[in-house]
Tab-separated table of C-alpha atoms in Angstrom:
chain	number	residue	atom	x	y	z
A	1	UNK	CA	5.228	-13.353	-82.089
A	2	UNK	CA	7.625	-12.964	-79.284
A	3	UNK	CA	5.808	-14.134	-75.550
A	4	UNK	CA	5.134	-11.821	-73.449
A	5	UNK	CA	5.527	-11.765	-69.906
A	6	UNK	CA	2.614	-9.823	-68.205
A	7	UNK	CA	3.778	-8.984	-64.713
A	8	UNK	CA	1.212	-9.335	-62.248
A	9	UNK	CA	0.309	-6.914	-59.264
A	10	UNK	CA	-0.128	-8.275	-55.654
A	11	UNK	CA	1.177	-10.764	-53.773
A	12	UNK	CA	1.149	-14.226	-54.375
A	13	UNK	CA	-0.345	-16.997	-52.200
A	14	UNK	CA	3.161	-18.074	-50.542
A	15	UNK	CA	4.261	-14.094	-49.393
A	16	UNK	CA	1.000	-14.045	-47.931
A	17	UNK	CA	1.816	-17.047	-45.615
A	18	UNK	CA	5.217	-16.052	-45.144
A	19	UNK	CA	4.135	-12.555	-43.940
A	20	UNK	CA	1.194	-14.359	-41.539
A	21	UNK	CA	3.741	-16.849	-39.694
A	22	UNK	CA	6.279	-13.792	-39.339
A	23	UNK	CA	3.611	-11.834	-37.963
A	24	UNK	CA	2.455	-14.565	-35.565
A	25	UNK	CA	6.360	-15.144	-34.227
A	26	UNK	CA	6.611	-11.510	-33.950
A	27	UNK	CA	2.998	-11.110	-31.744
A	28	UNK	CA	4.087	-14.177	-29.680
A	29	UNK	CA	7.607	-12.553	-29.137
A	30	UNK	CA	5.743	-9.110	-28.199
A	31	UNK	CA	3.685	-10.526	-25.800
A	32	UNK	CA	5.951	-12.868	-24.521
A	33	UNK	CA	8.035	-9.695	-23.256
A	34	UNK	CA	5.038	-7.640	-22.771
A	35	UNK	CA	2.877	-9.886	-20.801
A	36	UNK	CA	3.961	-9.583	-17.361
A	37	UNK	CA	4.099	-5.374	-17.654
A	38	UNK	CA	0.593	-6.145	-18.730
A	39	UNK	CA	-0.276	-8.030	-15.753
A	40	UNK	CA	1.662	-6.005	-13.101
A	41	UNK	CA	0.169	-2.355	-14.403
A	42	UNK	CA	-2.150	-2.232	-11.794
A	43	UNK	CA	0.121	-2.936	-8.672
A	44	UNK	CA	1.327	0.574	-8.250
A	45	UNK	CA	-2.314	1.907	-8.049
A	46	UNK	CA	-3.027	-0.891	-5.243
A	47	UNK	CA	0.042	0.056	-3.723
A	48	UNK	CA	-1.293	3.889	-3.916
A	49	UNK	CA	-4.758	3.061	-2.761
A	50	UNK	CA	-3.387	0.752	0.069
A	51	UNK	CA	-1.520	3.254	1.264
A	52	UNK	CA	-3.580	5.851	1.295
A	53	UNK	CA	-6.427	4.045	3.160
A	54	UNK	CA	-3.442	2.635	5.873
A	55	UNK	CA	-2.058	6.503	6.489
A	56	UNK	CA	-6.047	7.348	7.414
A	57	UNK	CA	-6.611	4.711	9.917
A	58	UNK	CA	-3.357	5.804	11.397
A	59	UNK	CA	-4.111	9.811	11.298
A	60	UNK	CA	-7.532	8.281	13.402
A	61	UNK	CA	-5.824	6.600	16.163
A	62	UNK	CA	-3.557	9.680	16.252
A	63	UNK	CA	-6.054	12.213	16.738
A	64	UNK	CA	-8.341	10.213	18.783
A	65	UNK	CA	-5.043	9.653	20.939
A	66	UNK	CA	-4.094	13.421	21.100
A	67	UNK	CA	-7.611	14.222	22.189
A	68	UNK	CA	-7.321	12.083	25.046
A	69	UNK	CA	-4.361	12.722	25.778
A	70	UNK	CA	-4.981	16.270	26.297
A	71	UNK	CA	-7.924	16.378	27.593
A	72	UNK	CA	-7.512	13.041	29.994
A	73	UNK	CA	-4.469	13.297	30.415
A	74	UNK	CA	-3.875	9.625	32.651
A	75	UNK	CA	-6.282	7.641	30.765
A	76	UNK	CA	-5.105	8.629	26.866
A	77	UNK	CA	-3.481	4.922	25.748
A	78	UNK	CA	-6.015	2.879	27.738
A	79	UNK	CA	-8.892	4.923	25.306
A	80	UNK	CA	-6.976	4.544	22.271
A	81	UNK	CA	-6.766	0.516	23.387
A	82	UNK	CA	-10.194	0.071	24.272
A	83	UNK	CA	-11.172	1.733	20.811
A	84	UNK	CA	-9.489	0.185	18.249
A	85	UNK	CA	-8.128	-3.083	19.851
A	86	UNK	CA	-9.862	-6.323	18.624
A	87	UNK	CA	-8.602	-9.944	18.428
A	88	UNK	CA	-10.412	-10.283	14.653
A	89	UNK	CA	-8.863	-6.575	13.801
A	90	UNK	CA	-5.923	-7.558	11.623
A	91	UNK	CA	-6.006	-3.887	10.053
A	92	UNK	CA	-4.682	-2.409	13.340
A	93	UNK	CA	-2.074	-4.068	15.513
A	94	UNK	CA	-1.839	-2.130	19.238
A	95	UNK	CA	0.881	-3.379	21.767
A	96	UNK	CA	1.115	-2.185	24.940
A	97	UNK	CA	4.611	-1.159	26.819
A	98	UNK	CA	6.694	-1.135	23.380
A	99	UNK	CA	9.090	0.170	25.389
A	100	UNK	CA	10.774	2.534	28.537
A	101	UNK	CA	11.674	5.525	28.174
A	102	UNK	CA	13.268	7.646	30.891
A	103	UNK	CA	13.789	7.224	34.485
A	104	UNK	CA	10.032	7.082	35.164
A	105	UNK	CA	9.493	4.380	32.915
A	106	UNK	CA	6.794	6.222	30.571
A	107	UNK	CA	3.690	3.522	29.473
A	108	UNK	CA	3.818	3.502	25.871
A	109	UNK	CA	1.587	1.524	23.146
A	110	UNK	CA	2.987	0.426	19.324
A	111	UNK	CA	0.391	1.058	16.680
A	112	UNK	CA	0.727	-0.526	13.400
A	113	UNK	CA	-1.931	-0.117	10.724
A	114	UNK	CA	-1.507	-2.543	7.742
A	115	UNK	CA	-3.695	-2.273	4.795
A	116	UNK	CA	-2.652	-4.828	1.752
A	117	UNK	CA	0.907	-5.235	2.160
A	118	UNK	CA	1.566	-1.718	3.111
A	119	UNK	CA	2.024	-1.049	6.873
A	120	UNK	CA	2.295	2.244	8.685
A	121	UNK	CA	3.405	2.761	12.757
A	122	UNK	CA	3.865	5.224	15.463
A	123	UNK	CA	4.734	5.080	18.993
A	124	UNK	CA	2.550	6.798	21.114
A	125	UNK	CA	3.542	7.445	24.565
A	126	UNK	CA	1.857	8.542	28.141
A	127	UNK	CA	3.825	11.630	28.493
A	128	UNK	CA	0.944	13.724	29.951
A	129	UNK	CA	0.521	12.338	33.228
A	130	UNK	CA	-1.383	15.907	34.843
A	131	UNK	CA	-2.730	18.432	33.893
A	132	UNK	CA	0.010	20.942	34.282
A	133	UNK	CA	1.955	19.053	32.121
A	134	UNK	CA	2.472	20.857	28.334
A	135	UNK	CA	-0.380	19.944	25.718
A	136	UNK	CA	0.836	17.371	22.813
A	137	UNK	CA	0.641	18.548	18.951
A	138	UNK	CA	1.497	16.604	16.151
């Protein structure tokens, strides 16, 4: 009687620990490449909320400005700096006389509002100086 061969289904012990390391050098290589993007995903969403939360405290100090600078017309930038200037705020950063502008030599204040690493500024300037003078809009 010849010998038969019977042929076996499955895989035999060595595949099965070829297949294992391949997979393993294959997961490392994945998250090798991978592993920063999985670190960094949630930067643009700080970014985002950073922002959003900056542009507010700015739209404040501009519409507490534009009030006072309508309705008290000489006293608008020294309201806006007795409001929201403090030595432990690090959030908003006022300074006073940024610049000159014109012949008159109009008082001006720098705002910048920082959240994060975001930071958002305006100039605002004393351009009402009486009440005849137009009304500001933004």
């Amino acid at each position: 009687m010849p010998a038969t061969s019977e042929h076996r289904r499955g895989f035999t012990l060595l595949e099965s620990i070829i297949a294992i390391v391949v997979a393993g050098f294959m997961a490392v290589l994945v998250l090798q490449l991978m592993g920063t993007q999985l670190l960094q995903s949630g930067t643009p969403l700080i970014v985002a909320q950073d922002a959003s939360q900056a542009e507010a405290l700015l739209e404040q100090v501009q519409s507490f400005f534009l009030d006072n600078v309508n309705n008290n017309t000489s006293g608008a930038l020294d309201a806006v700096y007795s409001r929201y200037h403090s030595d432990t705020n690090s959030t908003i950063t006022l300074t006073r006389n940024a610049g000159t502008f014109g012949a008159d030599g109009v008082d001006s204040m720098a705002v910048v509002v920082t959240v994060g690493n975001v930071s958002f500024s305006t100039l605002l300037t004393q351009e009402r100086t009486n009440a005849s003078d137009a009304a500001v809009s933004f």
